[in-house]
Structures are given as structure tokens and as C-alpha cells.
PDB file of C-alpha atoms in Angstrom:
ATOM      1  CA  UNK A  97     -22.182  29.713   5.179  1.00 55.00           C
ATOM      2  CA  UNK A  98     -24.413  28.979   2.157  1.00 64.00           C
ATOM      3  CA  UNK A  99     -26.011  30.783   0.299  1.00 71.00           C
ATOM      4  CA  UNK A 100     -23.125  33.041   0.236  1.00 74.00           C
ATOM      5  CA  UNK A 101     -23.527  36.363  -0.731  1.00 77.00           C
ATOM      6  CA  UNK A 102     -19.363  38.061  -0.609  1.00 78.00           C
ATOM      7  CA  UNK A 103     -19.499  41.978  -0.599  1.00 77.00           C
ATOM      8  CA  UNK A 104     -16.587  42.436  -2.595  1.00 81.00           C
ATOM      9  CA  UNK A 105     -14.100  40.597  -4.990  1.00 84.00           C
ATOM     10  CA  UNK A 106     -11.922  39.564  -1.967  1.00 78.00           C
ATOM     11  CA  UNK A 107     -14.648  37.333  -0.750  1.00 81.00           C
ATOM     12  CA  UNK A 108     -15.579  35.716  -3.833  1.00 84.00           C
ATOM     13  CA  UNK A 109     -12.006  34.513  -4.552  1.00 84.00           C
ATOM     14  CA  UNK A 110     -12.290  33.045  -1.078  1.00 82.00           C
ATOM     15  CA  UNK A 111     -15.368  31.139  -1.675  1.00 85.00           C
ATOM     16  CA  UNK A 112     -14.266  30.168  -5.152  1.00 86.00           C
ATOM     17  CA  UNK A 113     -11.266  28.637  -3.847  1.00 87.00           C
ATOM     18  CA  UNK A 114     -13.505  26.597  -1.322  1.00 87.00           C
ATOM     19  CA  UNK A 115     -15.547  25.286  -4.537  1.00 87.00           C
ATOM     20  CA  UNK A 116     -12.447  24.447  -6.341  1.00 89.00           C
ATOM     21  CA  UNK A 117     -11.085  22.297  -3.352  1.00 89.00           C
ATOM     22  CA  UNK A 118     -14.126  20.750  -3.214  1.00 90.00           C
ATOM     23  CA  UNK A 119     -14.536  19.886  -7.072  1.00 92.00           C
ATOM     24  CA  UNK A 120     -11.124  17.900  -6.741  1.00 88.00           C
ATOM     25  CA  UNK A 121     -12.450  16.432  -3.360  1.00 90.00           C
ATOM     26  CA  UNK A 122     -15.613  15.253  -5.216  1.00 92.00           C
ATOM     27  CA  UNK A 123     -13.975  14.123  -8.766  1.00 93.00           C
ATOM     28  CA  UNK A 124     -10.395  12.828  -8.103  1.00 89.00           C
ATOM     29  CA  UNK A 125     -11.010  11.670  -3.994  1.00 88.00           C
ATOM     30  CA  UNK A 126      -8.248  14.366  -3.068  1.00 85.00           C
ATOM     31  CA  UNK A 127      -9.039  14.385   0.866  1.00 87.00           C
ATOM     32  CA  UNK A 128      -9.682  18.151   1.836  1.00 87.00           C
ATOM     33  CA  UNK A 129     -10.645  19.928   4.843  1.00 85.00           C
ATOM     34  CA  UNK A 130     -11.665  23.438   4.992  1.00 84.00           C
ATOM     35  CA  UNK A 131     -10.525  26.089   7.871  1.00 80.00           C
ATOM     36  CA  UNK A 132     -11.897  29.905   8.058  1.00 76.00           C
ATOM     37  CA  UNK A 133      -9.270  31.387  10.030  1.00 72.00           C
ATOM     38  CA  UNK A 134     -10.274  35.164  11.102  1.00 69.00           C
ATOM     39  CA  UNK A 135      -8.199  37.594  12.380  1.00 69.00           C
ATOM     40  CA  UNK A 136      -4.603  36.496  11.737  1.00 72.00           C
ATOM     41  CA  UNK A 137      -2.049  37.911  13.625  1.00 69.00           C
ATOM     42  CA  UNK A 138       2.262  37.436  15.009  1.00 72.00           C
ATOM     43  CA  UNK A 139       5.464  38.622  14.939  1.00 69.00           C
ATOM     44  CA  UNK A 140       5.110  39.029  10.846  1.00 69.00           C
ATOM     45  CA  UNK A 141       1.980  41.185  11.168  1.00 75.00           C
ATOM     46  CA  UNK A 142       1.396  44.822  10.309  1.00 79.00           C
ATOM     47  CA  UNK A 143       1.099  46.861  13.156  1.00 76.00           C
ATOM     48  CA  UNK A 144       0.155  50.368  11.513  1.00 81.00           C
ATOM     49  CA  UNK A 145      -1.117  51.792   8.606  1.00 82.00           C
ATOM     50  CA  UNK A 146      -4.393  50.967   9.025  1.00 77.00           C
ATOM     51  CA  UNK A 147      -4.414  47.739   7.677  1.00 75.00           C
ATOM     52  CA  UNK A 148      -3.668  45.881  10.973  1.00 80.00           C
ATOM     53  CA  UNK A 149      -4.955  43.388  12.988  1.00 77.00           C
ATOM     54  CA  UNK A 150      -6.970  44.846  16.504  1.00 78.00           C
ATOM     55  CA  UNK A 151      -4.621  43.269  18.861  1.00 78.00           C
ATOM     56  CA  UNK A 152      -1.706  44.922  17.187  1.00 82.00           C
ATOM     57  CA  UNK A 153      -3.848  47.913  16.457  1.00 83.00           C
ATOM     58  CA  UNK A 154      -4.649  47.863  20.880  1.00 81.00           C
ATOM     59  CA  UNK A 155      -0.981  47.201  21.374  1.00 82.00           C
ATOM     60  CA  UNK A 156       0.170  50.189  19.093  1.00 86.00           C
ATOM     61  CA  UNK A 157      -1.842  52.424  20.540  1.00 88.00           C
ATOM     62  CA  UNK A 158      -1.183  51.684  24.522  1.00 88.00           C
ATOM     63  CA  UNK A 159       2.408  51.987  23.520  1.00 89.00           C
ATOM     64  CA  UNK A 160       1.901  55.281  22.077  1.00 89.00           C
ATOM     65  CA  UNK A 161      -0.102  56.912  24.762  1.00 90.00           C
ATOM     66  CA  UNK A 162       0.989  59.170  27.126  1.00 90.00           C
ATOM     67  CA  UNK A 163       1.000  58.586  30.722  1.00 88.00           C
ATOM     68  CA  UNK A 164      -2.192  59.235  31.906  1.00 87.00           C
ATOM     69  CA  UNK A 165      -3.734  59.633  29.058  1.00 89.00           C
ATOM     70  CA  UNK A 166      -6.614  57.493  27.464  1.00 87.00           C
ATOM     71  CA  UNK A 167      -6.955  55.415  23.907  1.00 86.00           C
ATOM     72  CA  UNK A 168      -9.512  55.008  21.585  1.00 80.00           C
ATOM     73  CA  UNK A 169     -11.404  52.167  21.237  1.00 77.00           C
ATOM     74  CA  UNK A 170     -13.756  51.277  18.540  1.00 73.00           C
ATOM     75  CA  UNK A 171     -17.704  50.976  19.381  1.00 74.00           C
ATOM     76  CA  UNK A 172     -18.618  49.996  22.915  1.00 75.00           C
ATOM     77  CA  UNK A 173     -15.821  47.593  24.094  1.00 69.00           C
ATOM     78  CA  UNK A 174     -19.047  44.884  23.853  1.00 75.00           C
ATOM     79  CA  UNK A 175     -17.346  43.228  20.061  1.00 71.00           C
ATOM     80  CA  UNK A 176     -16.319  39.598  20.204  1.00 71.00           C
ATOM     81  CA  UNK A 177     -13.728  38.528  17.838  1.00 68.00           C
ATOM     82  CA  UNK A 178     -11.409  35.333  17.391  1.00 67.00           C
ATOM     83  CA  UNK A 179      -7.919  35.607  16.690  1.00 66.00           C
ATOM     84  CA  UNK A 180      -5.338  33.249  15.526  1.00 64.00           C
ATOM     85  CA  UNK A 181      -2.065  33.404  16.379  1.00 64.00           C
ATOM     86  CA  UNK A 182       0.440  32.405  13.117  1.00 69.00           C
ATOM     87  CA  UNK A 183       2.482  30.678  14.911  1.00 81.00           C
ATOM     88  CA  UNK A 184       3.832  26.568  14.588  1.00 87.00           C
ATOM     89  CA  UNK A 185       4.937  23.939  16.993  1.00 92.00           C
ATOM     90  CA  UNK A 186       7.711  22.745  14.373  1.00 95.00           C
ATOM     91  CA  UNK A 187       9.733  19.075  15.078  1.00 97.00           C
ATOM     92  CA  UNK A 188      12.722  19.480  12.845  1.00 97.00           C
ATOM     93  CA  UNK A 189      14.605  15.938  12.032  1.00 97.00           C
ATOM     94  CA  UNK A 190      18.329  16.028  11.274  1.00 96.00           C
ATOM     95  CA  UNK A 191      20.976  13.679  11.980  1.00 96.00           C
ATOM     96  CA  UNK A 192      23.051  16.687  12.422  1.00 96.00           C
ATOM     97  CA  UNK A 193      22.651  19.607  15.004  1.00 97.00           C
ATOM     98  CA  UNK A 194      24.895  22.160  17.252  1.00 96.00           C
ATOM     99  CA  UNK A 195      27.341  21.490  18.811  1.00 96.00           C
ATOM    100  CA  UNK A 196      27.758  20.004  14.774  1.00 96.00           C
ATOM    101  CA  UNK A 197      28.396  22.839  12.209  1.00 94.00           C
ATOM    102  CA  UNK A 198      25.418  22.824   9.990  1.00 94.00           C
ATOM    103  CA  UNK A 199      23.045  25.165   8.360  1.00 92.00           C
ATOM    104  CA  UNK A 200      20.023  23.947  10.296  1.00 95.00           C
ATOM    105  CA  UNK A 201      21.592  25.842  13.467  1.00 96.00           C
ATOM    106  CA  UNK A 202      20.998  28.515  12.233  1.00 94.00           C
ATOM    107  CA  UNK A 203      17.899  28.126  10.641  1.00 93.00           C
ATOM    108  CA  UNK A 204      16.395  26.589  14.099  1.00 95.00           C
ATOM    109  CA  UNK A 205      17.211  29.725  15.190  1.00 94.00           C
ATOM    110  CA  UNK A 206      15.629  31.727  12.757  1.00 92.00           C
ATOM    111  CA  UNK A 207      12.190  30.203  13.289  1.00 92.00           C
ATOM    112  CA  UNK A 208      12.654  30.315  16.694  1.00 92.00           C
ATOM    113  CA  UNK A 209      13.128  34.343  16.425  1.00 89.00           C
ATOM    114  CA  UNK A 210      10.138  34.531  14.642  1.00 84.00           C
ATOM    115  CA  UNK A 211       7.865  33.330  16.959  1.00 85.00           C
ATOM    116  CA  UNK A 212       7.475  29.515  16.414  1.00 90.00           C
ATOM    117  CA  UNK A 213       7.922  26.684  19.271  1.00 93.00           C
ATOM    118  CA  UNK A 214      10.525  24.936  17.901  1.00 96.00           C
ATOM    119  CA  UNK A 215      12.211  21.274  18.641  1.00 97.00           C
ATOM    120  CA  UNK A 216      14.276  19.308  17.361  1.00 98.00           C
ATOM    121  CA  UNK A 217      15.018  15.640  17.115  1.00 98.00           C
ATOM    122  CA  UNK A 218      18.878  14.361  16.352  1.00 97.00           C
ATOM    123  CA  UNK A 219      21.848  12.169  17.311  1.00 97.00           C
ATOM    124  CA  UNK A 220      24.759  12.366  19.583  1.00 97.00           C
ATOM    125  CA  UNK A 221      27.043  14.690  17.849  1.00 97.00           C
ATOM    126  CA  UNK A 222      30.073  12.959  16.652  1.00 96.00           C
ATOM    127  CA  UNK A 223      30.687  14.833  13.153  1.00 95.00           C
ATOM    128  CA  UNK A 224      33.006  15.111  11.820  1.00 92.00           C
ATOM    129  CA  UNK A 225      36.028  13.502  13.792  1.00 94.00           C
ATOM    130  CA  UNK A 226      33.576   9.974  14.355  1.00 95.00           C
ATOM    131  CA  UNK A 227      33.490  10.085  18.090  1.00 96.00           C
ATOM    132  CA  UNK A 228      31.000  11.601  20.371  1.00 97.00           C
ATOM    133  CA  UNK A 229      31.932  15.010  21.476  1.00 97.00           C
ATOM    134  CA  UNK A 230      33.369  16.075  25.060  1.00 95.00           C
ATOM    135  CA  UNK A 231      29.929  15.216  27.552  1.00 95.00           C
ATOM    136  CA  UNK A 232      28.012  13.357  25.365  1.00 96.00           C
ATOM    137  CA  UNK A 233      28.005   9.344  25.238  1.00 95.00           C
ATOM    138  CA  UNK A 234      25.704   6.582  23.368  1.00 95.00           C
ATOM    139  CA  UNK A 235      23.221   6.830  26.762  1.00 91.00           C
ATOM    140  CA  UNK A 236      23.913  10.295  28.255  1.00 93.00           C
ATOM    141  CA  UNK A 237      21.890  13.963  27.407  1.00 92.00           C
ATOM    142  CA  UNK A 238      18.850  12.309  26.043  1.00 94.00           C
ATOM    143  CA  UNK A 239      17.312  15.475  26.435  1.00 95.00           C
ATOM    144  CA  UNK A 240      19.031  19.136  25.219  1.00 95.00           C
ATOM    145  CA  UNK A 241      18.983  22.755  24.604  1.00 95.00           C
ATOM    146  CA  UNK A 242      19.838  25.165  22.471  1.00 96.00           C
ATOM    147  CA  UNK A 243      19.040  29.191  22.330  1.00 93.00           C
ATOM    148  CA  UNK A 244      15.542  28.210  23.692  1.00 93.00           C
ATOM    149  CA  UNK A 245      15.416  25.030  21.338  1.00 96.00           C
ATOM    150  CA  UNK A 246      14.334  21.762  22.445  1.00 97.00           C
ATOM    151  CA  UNK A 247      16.225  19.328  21.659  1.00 98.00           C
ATOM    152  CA  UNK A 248      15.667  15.129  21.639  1.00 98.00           C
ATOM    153  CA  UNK A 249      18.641  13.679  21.607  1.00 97.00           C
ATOM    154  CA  UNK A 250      18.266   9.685  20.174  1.00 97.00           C
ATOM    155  CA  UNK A 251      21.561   7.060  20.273  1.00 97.00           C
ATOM    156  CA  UNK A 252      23.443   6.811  17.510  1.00 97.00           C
ATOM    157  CA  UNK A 253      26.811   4.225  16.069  1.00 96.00           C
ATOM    158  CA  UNK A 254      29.026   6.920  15.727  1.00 96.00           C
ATOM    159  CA  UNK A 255      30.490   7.460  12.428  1.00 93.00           C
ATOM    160  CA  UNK A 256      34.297   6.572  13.296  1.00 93.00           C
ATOM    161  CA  UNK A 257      36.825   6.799  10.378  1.00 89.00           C
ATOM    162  CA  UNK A 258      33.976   6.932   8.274  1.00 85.00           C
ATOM    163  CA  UNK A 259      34.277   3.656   6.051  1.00 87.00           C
ATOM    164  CA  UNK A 260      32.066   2.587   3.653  1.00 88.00           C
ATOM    165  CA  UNK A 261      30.634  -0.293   6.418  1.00 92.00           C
ATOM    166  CA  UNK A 262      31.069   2.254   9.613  1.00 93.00           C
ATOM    167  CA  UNK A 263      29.127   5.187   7.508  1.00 92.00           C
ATOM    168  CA  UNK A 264      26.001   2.442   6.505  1.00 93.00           C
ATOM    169  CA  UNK A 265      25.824   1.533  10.517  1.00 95.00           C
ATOM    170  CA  UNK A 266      26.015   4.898  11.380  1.00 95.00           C
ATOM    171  CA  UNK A 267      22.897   6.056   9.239  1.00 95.00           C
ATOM    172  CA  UNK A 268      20.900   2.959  10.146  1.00 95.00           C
ATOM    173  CA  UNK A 269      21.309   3.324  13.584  1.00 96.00           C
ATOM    174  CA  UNK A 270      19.886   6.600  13.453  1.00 96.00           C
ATOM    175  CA  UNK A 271      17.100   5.311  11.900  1.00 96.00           C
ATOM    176  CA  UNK A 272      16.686   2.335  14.271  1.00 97.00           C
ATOM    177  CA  UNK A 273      17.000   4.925  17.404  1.00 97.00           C
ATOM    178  CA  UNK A 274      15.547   7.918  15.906  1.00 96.00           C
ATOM    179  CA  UNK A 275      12.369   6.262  15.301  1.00 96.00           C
ATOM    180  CA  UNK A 276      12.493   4.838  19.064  1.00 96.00           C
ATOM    181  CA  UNK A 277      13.037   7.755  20.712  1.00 96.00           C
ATOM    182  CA  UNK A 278      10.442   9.528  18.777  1.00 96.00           C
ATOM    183  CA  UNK A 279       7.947   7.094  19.801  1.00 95.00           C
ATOM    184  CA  UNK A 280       8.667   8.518  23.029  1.00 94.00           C
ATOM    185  CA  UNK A 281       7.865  12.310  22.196  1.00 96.00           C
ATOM    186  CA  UNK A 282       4.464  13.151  23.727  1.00 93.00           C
ATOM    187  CA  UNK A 283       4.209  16.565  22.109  1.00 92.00           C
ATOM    188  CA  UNK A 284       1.969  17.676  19.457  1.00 91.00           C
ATOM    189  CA  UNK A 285       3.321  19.434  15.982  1.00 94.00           C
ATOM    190  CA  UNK A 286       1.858  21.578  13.400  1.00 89.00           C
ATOM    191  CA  UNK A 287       4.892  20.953  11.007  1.00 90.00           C
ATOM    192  CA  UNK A 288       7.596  18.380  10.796  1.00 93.00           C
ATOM    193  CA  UNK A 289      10.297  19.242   8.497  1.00 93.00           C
ATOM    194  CA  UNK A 290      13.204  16.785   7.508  1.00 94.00           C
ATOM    195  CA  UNK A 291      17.095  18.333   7.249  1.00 92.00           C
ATOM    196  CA  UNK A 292      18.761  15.567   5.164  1.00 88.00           C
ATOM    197  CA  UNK A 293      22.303  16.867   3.417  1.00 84.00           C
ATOM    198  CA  UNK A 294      23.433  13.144   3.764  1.00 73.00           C
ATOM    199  CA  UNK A 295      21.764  10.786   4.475  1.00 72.00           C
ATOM    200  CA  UNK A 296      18.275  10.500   3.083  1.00 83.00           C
ATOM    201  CA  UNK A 297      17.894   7.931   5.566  1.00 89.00           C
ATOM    202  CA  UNK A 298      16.469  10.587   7.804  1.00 91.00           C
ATOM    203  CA  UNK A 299      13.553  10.623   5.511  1.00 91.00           C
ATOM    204  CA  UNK A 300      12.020   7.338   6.760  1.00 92.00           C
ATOM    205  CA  UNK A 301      12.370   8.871  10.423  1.00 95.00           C
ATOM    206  CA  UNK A 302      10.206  12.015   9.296  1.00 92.00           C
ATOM    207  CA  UNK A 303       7.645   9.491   7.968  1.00 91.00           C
ATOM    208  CA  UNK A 304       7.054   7.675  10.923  1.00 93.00           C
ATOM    209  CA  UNK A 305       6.800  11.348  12.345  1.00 93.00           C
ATOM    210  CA  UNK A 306       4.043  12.278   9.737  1.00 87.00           C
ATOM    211  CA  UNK A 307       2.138   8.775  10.489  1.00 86.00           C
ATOM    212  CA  UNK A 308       2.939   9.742  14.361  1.00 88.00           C
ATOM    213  CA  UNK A 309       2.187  13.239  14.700  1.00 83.00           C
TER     214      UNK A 309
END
């Protein structure tokens, strides 16, 4: 709120950083919006120390009590607060996912452990032997899971002996279906991140998913 008046360094660098947005807002037309988020808190959070957060802070000490015993709270229990919790609803785009071998298994899984909702939108798999693997088919499984990951399945050509003419329809028709089946995703994301090792095809899915979402 203006006029500001920051008690200490820390809240001067904050408000300076708000001016600064705003001098590029007003002098190149860079579109900005500005969010005060209080009270940060999630699975990457301190929970001791002193320096943490009063959920974590409440959760520590309950934890730490003995049975029967009591906890101290701070002033009369009266306090409001907001808290935000630091976590995303992430749509990750890859033509590639388990049961395929790739490195975004496992890093689906990693934001998944830390706390983030996590889906996923990909093909059938048929990497790398260029036919769909055992239970899947062009029409079947529109809809999978993995370790708590959602996943959209979308049709795909598969990639057969992968030719130079068999790889081309392959990407394209995850493009073609990609984009149709996420026309039919009614969830909301914070992030969409695009996994693209080959093609970069993919990319023109994730920005219909940027326009979308």
C-alpha cells in the first residue's frame, strides 16, 4: 500500500522490485501483474529453527508434545493470517511417457514427491519397436495412470520401422491428436512444461496449451 514506509532493508528490496516492474510496464509495454503472497509454506519449507512458517511451526510442535500435554501458542489464538501453499497443478507434454523409457518418468515422479498435482499429456506408447505396446491400441486407454500421475493419453500413427516418411506421420499425428485431445482437458494449470528430446513438434502442442490454459 502507498505511501510505503518498509521497516527494514528486506522490505525495501520488495517494494523496489515492484517499482522496477512497473518502470518496464510503463516504458517498454512489458505486461506485468503484481502478487503479495504472505506466508509461504510446503513440502520444501523449514519446519524449525525459528525461521518457519506457523503452520509448520503448529505442526512441529503437536508432533513433539507429549500425550496429554499442552502447546504453546502465540497471543490469544484471535490472529488471522493467509497462507499459500507452494504447490503447482503442472500439465507436462511429451510424446514419450512410461511404459516408454525416458527421463521424464522419472522426473514426473519427482515433482509429484514434492508435493505438486501433476498430469501429463502423451501418445500411445509404441517406442521404440513402432507398434503400440501389449493393451494399448490407436482408440483404447484414453485416460491413464502412473504412481499417482494423471495421464491423457491422445492417438497417435505409430512410428513403425521408423522411415524417413513413417517418422514425419508419426510426429504430425501427434500434433494433429495431441492438440484434440487437449481441447478436451477441462482442468486448470499453473505450469505447462514441454519434454521434447525429438521431436520439437511437441512444441506447437504446448502452445496451444499456453493459449488454452
Amino acid at each position: 500500500a502507498y505511501p510505503a514506509g518498509p521497516d527494514s532493508e528486506y522490505g525495501w528490496e520488495k517494494l523496489f522490485s515492484e517499482r522496477l516492474y512497473l518502470a518496464y510496464a510503463r516504458n517498454k509495454g512489458l505486461d506485468v501483474r503484481i502478487a503479495r503472497f504472505h506466508n509461504i509454506y510446503g513440502p520444501l519449507g523449514t519446519w524449525d529453527g525459528g525461521r518457519e512458517k506457523a503452520p509448520a511451526a503448529m505442526l512441529r510442535k503437536v508432533c513433539e508434545a507429549e500425550e496429554d500435554s499442552s502447546i504453546e501458542v502465540w497471543g490469544d489464538g484471535n490472529q488471522t493470517r493467509d497462507f499459500n501453499w507452494d504447490t503447482l497443478r503442472i500439465l507436462i507434454i511429451s510424446q514419450y511417457f512410461y511404459p516408454e523409457n525416458f527421463r521424464i518418468n522419472d522426473l514426473c515422479k519427482g515433482l509429484k514427491e514434492l508435493g505438486h498435482k501433476v498430469s501429463v499429456l502423451t501418445a500411445k506408447p509404441n517406442y521404440p519397436n513402432g507398434v503400440f505396446f501389449e493393451g494399448y491400441s490407436f482408440l483404447n486407454k484414453s485416460l491413464d495412470s502412473y504412481n499417482g500421475i494423471k495421464i491423457y493419453r491422445s492417438p497417435i500413427i505409430p512410428r513403425g520401422n521408423g522411415s524417413g516418411i513413417r517418422l514425419f506421420i508419426n510426429y504430425i499425428s501427434f500434433v494433429i491428436f495431441g492438440i484434440i485431445r487437449l481441447i478436451s482437458i477441462n482442468e486448470k494449470f499453473d505450469r505447462v512444461l514441454v519434454y521434447a528430446p525429438s521431436p520439437i513438434t511437441v512444441g506447437y502442442i504446448g502452445a496451444f496449451a499456453a493459449f488454452k490454459f
